[in-house]
PDB file of C-alpha atoms in Angstrom:
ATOM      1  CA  UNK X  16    -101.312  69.612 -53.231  1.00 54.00           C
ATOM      2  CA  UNK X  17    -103.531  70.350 -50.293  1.00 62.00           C
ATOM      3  CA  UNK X  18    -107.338  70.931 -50.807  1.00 65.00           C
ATOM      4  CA  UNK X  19    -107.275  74.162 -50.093  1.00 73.00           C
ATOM      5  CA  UNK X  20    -104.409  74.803 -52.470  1.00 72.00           C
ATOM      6  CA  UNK X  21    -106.181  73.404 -55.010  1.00 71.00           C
ATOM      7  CA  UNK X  22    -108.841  76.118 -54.643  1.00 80.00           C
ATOM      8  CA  UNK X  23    -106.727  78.864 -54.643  1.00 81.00           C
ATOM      9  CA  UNK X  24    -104.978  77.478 -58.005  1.00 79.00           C
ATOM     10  CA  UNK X  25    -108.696  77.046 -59.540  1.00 81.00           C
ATOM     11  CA  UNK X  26    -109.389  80.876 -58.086  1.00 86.00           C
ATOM     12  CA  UNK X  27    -106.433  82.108 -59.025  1.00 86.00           C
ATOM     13  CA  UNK X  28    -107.410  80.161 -63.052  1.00 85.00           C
ATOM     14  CA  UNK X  29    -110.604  81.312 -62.734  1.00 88.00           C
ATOM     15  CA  UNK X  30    -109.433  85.183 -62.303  1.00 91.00           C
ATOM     16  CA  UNK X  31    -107.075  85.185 -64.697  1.00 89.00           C
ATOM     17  CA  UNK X  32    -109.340  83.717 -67.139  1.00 88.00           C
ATOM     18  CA  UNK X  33    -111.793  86.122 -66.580  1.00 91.00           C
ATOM     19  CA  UNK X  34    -109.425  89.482 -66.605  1.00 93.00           C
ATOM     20  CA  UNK X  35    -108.493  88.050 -70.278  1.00 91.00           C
ATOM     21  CA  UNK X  36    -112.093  87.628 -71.184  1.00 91.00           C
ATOM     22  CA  UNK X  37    -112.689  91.052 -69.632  1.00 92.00           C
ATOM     23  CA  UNK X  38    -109.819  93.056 -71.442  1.00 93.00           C
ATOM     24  CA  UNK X  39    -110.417  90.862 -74.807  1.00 93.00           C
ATOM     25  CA  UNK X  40    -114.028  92.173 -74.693  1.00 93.00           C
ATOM     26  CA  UNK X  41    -112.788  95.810 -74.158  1.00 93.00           C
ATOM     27  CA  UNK X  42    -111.595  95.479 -77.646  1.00 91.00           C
ATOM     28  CA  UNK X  43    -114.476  94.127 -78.600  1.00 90.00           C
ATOM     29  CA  UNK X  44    -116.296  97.335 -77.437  1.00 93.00           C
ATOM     30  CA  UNK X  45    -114.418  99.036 -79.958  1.00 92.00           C
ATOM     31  CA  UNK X  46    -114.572  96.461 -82.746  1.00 91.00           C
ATOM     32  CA  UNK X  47    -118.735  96.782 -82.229  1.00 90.00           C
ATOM     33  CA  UNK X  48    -119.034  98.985 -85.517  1.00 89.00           C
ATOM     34  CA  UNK X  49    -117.323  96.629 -87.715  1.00 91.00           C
ATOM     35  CA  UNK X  50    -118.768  93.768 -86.291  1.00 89.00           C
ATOM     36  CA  UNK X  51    -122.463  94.664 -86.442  1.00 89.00           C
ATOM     37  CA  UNK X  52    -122.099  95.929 -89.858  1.00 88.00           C
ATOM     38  CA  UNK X  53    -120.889  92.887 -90.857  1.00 88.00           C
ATOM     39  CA  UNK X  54    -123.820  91.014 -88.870  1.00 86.00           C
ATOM     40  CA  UNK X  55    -126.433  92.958 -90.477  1.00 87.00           C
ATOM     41  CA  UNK X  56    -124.958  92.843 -94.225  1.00 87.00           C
ATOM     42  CA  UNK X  57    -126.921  89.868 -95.122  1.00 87.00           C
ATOM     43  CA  UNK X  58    -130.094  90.864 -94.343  1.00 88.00           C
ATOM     44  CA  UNK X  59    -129.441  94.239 -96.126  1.00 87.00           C
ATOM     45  CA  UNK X  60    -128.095  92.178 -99.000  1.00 86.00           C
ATOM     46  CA  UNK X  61    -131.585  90.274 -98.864  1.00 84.00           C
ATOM     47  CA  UNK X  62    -133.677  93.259 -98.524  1.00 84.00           C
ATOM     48  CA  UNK X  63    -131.821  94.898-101.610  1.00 84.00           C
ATOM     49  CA  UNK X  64    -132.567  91.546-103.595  1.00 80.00           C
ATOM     50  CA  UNK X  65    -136.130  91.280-102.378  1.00 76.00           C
ATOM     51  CA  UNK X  66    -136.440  94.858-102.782  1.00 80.00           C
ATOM     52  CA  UNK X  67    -138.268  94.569 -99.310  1.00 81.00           C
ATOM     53  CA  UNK X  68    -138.058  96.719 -96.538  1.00 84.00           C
ATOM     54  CA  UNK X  69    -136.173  93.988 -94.126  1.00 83.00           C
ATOM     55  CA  UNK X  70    -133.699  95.426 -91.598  1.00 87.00           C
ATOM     56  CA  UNK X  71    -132.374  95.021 -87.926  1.00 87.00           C
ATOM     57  CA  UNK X  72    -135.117  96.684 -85.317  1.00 87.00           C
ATOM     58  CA  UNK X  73    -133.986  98.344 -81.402  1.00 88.00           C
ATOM     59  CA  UNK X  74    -137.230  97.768 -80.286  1.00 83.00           C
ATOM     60  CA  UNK X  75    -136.291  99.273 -76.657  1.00 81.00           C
ATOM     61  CA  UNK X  76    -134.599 102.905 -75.400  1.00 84.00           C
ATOM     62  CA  UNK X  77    -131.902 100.452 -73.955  1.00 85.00           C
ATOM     63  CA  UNK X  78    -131.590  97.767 -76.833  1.00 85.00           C
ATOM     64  CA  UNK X  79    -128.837  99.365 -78.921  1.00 87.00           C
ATOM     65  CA  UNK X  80    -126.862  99.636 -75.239  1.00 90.00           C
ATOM     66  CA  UNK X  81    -127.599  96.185 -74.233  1.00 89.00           C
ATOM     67  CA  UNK X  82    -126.789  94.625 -77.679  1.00 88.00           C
ATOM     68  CA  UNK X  83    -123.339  96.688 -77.666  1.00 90.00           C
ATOM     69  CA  UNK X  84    -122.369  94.666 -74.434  1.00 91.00           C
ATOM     70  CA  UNK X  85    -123.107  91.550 -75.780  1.00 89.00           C
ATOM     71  CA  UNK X  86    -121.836  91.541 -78.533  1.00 90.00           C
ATOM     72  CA  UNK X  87    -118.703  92.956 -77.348  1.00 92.00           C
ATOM     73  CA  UNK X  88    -118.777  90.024 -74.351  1.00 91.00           C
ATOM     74  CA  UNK X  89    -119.069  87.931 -77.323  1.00 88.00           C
ATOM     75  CA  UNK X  90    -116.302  89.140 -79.301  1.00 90.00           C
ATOM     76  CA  UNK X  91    -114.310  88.803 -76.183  1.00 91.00           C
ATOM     77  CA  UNK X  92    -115.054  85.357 -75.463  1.00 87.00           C
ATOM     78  CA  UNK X  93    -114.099  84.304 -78.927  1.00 85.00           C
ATOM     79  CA  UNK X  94    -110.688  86.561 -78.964  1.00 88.00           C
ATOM     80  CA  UNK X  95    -109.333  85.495 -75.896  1.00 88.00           C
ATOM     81  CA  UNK X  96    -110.414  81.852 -75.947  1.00 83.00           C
ATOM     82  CA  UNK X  97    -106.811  80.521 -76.554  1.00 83.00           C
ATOM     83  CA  UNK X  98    -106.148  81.992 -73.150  1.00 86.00           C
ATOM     84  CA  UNK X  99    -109.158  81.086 -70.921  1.00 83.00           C
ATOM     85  CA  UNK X 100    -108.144  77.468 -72.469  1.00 77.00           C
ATOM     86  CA  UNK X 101    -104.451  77.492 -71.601  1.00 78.00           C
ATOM     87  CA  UNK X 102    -105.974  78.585 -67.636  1.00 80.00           C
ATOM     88  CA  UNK X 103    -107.954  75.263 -67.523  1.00 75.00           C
ATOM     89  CA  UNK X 104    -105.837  73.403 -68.934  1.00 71.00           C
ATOM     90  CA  UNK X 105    -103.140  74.931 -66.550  1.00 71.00           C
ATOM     91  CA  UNK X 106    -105.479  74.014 -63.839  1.00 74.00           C
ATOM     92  CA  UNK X 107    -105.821  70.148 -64.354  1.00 64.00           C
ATOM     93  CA  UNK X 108    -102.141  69.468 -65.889  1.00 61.00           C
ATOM     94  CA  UNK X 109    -100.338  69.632 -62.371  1.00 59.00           C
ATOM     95  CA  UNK X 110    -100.682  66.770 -61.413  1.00 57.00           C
ATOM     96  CA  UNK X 111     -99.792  64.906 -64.290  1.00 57.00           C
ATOM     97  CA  UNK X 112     -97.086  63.633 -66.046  1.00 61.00           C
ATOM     98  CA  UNK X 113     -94.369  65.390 -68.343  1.00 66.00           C
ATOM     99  CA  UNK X 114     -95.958  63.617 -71.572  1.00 64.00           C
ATOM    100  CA  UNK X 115     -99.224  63.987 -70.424  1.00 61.00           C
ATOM    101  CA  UNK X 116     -99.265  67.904 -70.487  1.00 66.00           C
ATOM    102  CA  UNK X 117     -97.869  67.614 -74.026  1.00 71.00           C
ATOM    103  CA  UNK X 118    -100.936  65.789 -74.919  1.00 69.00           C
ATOM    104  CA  UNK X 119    -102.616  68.349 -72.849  1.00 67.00           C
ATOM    105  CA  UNK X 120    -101.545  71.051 -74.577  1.00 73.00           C
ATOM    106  CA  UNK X 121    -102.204  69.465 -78.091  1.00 77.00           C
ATOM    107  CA  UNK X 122    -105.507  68.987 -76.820  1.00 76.00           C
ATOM    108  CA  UNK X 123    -106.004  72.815 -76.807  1.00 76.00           C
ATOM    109  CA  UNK X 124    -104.005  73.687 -79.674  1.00 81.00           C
ATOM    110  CA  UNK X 125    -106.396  71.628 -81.667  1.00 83.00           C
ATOM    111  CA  UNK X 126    -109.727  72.571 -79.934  1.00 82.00           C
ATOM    112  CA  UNK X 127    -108.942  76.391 -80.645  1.00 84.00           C
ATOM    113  CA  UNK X 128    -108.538  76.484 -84.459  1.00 88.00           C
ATOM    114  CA  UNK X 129    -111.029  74.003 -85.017  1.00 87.00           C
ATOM    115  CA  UNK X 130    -113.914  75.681 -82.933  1.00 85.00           C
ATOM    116  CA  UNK X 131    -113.001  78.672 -84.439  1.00 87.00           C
ATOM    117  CA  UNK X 132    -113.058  76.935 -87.986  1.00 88.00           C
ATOM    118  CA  UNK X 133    -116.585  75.604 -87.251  1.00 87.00           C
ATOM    119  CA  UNK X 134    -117.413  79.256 -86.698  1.00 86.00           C
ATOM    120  CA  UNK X 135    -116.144  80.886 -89.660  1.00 88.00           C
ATOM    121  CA  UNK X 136    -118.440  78.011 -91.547  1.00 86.00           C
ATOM    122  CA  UNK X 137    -121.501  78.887 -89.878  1.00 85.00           C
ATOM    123  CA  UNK X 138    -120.380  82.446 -90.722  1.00 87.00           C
ATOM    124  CA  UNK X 139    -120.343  81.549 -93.865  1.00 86.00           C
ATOM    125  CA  UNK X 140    -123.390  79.651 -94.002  1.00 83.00           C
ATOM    126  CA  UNK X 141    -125.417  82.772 -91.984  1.00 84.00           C
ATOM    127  CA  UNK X 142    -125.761  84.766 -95.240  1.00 85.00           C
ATOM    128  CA  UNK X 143    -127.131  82.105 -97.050  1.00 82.00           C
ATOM    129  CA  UNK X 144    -129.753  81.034 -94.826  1.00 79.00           C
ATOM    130  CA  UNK X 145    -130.630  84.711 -93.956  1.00 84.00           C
ATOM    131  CA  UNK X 146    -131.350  85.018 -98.210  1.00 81.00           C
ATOM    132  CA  UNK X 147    -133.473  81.779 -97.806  1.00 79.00           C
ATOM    133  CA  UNK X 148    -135.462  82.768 -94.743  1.00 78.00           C
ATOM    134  CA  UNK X 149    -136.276  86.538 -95.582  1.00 80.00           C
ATOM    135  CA  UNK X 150    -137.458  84.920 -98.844  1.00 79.00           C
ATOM    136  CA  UNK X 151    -140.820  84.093 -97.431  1.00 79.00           C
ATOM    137  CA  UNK X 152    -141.860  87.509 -96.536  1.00 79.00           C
ATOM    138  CA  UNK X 153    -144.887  88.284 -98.531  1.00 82.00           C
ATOM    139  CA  UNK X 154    -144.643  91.244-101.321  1.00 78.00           C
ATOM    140  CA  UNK X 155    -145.215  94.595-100.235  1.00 75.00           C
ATOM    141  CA  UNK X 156    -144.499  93.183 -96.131  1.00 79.00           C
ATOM    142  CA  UNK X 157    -141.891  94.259 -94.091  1.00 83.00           C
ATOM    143  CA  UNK X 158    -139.840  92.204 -91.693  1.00 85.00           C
ATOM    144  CA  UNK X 159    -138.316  93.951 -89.120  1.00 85.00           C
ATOM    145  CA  UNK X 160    -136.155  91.672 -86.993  1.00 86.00           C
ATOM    146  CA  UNK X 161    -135.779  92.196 -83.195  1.00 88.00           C
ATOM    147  CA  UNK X 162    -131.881  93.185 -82.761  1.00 87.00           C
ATOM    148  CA  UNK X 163    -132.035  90.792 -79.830  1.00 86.00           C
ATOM    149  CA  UNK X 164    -133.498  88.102 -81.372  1.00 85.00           C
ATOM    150  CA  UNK X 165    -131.320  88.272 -84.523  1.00 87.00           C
ATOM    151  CA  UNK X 166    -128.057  88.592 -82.656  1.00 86.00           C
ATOM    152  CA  UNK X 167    -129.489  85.625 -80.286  1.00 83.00           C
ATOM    153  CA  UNK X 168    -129.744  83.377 -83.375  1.00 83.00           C
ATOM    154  CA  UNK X 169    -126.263  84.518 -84.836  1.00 86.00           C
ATOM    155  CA  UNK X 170    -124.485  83.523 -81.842  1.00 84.00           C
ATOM    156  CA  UNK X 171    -126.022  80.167 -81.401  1.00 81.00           C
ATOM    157  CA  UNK X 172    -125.467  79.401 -84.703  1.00 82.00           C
ATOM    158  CA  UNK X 173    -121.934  80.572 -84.182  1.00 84.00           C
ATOM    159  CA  UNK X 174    -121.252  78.429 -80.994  1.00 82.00           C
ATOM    160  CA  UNK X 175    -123.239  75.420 -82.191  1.00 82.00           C
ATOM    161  CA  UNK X 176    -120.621  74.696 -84.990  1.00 84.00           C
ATOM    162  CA  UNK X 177    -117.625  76.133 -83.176  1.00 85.00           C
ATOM    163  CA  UNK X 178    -118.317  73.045 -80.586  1.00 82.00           C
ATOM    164  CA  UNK X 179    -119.755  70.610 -83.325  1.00 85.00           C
ATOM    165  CA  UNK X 180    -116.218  71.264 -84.831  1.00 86.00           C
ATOM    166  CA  UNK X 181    -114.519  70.841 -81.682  1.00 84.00           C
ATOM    167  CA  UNK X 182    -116.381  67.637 -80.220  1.00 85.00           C
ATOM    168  CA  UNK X 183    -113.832  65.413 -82.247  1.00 87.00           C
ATOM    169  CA  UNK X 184    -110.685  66.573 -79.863  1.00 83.00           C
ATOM    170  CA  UNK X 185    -113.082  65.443 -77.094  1.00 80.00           C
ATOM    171  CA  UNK X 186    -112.890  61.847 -78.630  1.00 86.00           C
ATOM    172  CA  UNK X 187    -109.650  61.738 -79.219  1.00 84.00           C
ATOM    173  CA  UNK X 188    -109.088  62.718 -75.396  1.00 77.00           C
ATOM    174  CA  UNK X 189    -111.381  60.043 -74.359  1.00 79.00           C
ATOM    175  CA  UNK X 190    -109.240  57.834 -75.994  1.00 83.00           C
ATOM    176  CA  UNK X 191    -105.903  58.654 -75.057  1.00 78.00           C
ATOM    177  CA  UNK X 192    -107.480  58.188 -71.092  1.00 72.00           C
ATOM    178  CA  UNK X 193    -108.686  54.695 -72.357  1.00 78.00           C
ATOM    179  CA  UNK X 194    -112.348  55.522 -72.409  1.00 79.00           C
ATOM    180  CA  UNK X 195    -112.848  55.227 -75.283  1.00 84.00           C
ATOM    181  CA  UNK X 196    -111.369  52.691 -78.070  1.00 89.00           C
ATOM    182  CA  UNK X 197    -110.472  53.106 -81.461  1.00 89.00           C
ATOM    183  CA  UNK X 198    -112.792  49.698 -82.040  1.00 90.00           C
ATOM    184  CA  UNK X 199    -115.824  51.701 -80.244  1.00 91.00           C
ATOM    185  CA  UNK X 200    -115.555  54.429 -82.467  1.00 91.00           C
ATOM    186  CA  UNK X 201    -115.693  52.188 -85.608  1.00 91.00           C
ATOM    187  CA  UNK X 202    -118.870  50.202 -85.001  1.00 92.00           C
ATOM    188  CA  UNK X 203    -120.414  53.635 -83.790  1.00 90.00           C
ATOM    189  CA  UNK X 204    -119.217  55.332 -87.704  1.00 90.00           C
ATOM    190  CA  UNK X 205    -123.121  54.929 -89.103  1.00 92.00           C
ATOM    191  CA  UNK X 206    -124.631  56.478 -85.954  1.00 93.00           C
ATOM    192  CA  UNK X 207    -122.024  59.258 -86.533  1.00 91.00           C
ATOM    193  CA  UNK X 208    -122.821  60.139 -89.648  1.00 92.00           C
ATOM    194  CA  UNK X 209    -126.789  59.777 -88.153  1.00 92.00           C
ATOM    195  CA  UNK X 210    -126.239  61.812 -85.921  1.00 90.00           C
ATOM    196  CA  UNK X 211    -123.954  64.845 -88.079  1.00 89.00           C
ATOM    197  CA  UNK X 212    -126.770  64.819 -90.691  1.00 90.00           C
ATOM    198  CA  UNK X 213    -129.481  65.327 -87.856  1.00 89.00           C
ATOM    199  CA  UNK X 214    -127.731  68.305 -86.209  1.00 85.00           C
ATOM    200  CA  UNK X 215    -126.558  69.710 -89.801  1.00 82.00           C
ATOM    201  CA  UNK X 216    -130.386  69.611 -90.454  1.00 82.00           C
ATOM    202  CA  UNK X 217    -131.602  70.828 -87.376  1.00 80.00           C
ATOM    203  CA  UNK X 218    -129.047  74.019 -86.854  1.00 76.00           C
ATOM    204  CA  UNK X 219    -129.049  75.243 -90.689  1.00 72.00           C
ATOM    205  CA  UNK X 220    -132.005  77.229 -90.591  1.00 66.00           C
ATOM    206  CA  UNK X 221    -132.351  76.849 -94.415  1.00 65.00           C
ATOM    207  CA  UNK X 222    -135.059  74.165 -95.937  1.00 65.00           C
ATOM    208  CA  UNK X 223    -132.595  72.888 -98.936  1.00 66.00           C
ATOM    209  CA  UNK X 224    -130.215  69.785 -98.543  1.00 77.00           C
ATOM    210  CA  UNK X 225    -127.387  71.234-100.118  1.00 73.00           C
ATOM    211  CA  UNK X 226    -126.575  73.263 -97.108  1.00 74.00           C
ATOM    212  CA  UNK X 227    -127.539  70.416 -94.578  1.00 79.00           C
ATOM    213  CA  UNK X 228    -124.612  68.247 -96.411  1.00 84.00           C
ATOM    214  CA  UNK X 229    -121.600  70.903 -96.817  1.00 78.00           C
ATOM    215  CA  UNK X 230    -121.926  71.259 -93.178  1.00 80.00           C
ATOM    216  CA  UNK X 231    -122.265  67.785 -92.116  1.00 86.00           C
ATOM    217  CA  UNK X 232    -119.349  66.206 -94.460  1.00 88.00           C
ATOM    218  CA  UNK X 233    -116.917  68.302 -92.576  1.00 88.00           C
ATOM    219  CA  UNK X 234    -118.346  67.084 -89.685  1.00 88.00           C
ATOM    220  CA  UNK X 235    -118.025  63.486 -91.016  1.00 91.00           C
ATOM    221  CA  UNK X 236    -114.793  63.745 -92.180  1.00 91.00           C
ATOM    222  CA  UNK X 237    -113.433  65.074 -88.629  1.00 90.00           C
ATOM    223  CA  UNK X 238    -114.843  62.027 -87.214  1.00 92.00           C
ATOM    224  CA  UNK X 239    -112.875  60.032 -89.042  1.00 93.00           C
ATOM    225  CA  UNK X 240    -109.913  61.604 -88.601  1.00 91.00           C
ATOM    226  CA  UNK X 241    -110.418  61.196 -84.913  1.00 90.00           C
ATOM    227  CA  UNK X 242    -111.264  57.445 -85.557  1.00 92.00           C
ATOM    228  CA  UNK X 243    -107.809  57.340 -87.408  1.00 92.00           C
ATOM    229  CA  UNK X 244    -105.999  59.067 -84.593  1.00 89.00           C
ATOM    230  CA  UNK X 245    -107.407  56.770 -81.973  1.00 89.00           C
ATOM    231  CA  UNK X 246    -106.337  53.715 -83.912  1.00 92.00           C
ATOM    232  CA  UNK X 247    -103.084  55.026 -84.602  1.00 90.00           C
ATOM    233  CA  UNK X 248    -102.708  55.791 -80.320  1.00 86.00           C
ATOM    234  CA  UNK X 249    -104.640  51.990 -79.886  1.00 88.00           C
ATOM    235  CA  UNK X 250    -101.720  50.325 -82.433  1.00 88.00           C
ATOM    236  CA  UNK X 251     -98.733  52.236 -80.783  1.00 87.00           C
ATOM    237  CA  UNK X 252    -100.207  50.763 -76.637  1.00 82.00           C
ATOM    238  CA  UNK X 253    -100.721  47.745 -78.176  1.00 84.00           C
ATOM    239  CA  UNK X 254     -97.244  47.419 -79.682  1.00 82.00           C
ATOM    240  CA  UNK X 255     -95.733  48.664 -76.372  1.00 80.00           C
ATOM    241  CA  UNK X 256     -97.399  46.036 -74.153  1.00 80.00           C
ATOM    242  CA  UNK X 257     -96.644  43.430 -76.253  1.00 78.00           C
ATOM    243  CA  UNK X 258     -92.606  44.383 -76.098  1.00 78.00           C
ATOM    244  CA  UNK X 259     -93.111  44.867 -72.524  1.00 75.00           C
ATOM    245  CA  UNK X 260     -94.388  41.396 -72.230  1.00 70.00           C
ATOM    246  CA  UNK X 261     -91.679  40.056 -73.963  1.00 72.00           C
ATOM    247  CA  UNK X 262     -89.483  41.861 -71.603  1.00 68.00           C
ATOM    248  CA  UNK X 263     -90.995  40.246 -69.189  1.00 71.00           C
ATOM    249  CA  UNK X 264     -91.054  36.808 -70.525  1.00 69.00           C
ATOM    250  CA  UNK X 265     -87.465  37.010 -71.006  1.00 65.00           C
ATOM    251  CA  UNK X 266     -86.684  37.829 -67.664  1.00 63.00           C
TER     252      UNK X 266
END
């Protein structure tokens, strides 16, 4: 394929990726109701069991406005990710081989459910830490959080797990392109589990352990099953090049 072809393929990706985005967040206009009431449950939840005054603040004419599109940008990202994934992945897989775009395309059948499975933790999670954090507030205070702020800190907490989640497809890629080995993964296991306890720590805005650990075993454990994927691909080339080489030798 010609250079230029190649950037009217990654145009024509890039447009269709973004019309999906664009209509997917069109429903997530409409979805903005349920959504927000469901963002701002746990800190009504907290201010009901503090018996605080502790709610969501629009501290600007245009807030609620701005916040609508965001969150409905947000929703659309999220719905329609399946799609803007098949569009890069439609983009590089040309040029490769008939098994290779099978791998390809198990590459972002896994990504999807799992980034979307390290959101629903943190969604999980969000309530908790929201109980913990409002918990502070001195009696008779009020803590009215900046709508902006709040949804700002939802959505990074969202993304950071949805790719934390995700990051072991990314191995197991590296892997099957012979970047990375199955052997490299295993003496690296104790800075992996380092380094899923640090972020657990670091994006559960809570100060107890128990929450740092239930979201970095998970973590931990889809590390390993990487590892064990990696070996399993390592084992399978190694057993073909040795038949080949007996091929070989016998000819």
């Amino acid at each position: 394929m010609a250079l230029m072809d190649h950037f009217r393929e990654l145009k024509s990706r890039l447009f269709k990726a973004a019309l999906g985005i664009v209509l997917a967040s069109i429903g997530g206009w409409f979805l903005f109701d349920m959504v927000f009431n469901s963002l701002q449950q746990p800190v009504i939840d907290s201010a009901e069991a503090a018996g605080q005054l502790i709610s969501v603040n629009f501290t600007g004419v245009a807030t609620a406005l701005d916040m609508r599109i965001k969150v409905s940008l947000f929703v659309g990202l999220v719905i329609s990710s399946p799609w803007w994934l098949y569009q890069l992945w439609a983009f590089i897989t040309p040029g490769l081989a008939r098994k290779e775009k099978i791998y390809a395309y198990g590459f972002v059948g896994a990504t999807v459910p799992l980034f979307l499975g390290g959101g629903l933790l943190a969604w999980l999670v969000l309530p908790h830490a929201i109980g913990i954090l409002t918990a502070f507030v001195p009696e008779d205070s009020a803590n009215l959080l900046d709508a902006q702020t709040y949804l700002s800190f939802v959505m990074r907490l969202l993304l950071a797990f949805g790719l934390a989640f995700a990051m072991p497809v990314l191995l197991v890629g590296l892997n099957f392109m012979g970047l990375l080995s199955a052997a490299t993964m295993l003496r690296g296991w104790r800075w992996a589990i380092v380094v899923a306890f640090t972020f657990s720590a670091m994006m559960t805005p809570t100060p107890d352990a128990l929450t740092m650990i239930l979201v970095a075993l998970p973590i931990c454990a889809l590390y390993f099953v990487a590892l064990g994927v990696a070996w399993l691909h390592d084992r399978k080339a190694a057993q073909t090049m040795e038949r080949l080489d007996a091929e070989l030798a016998d000819y």
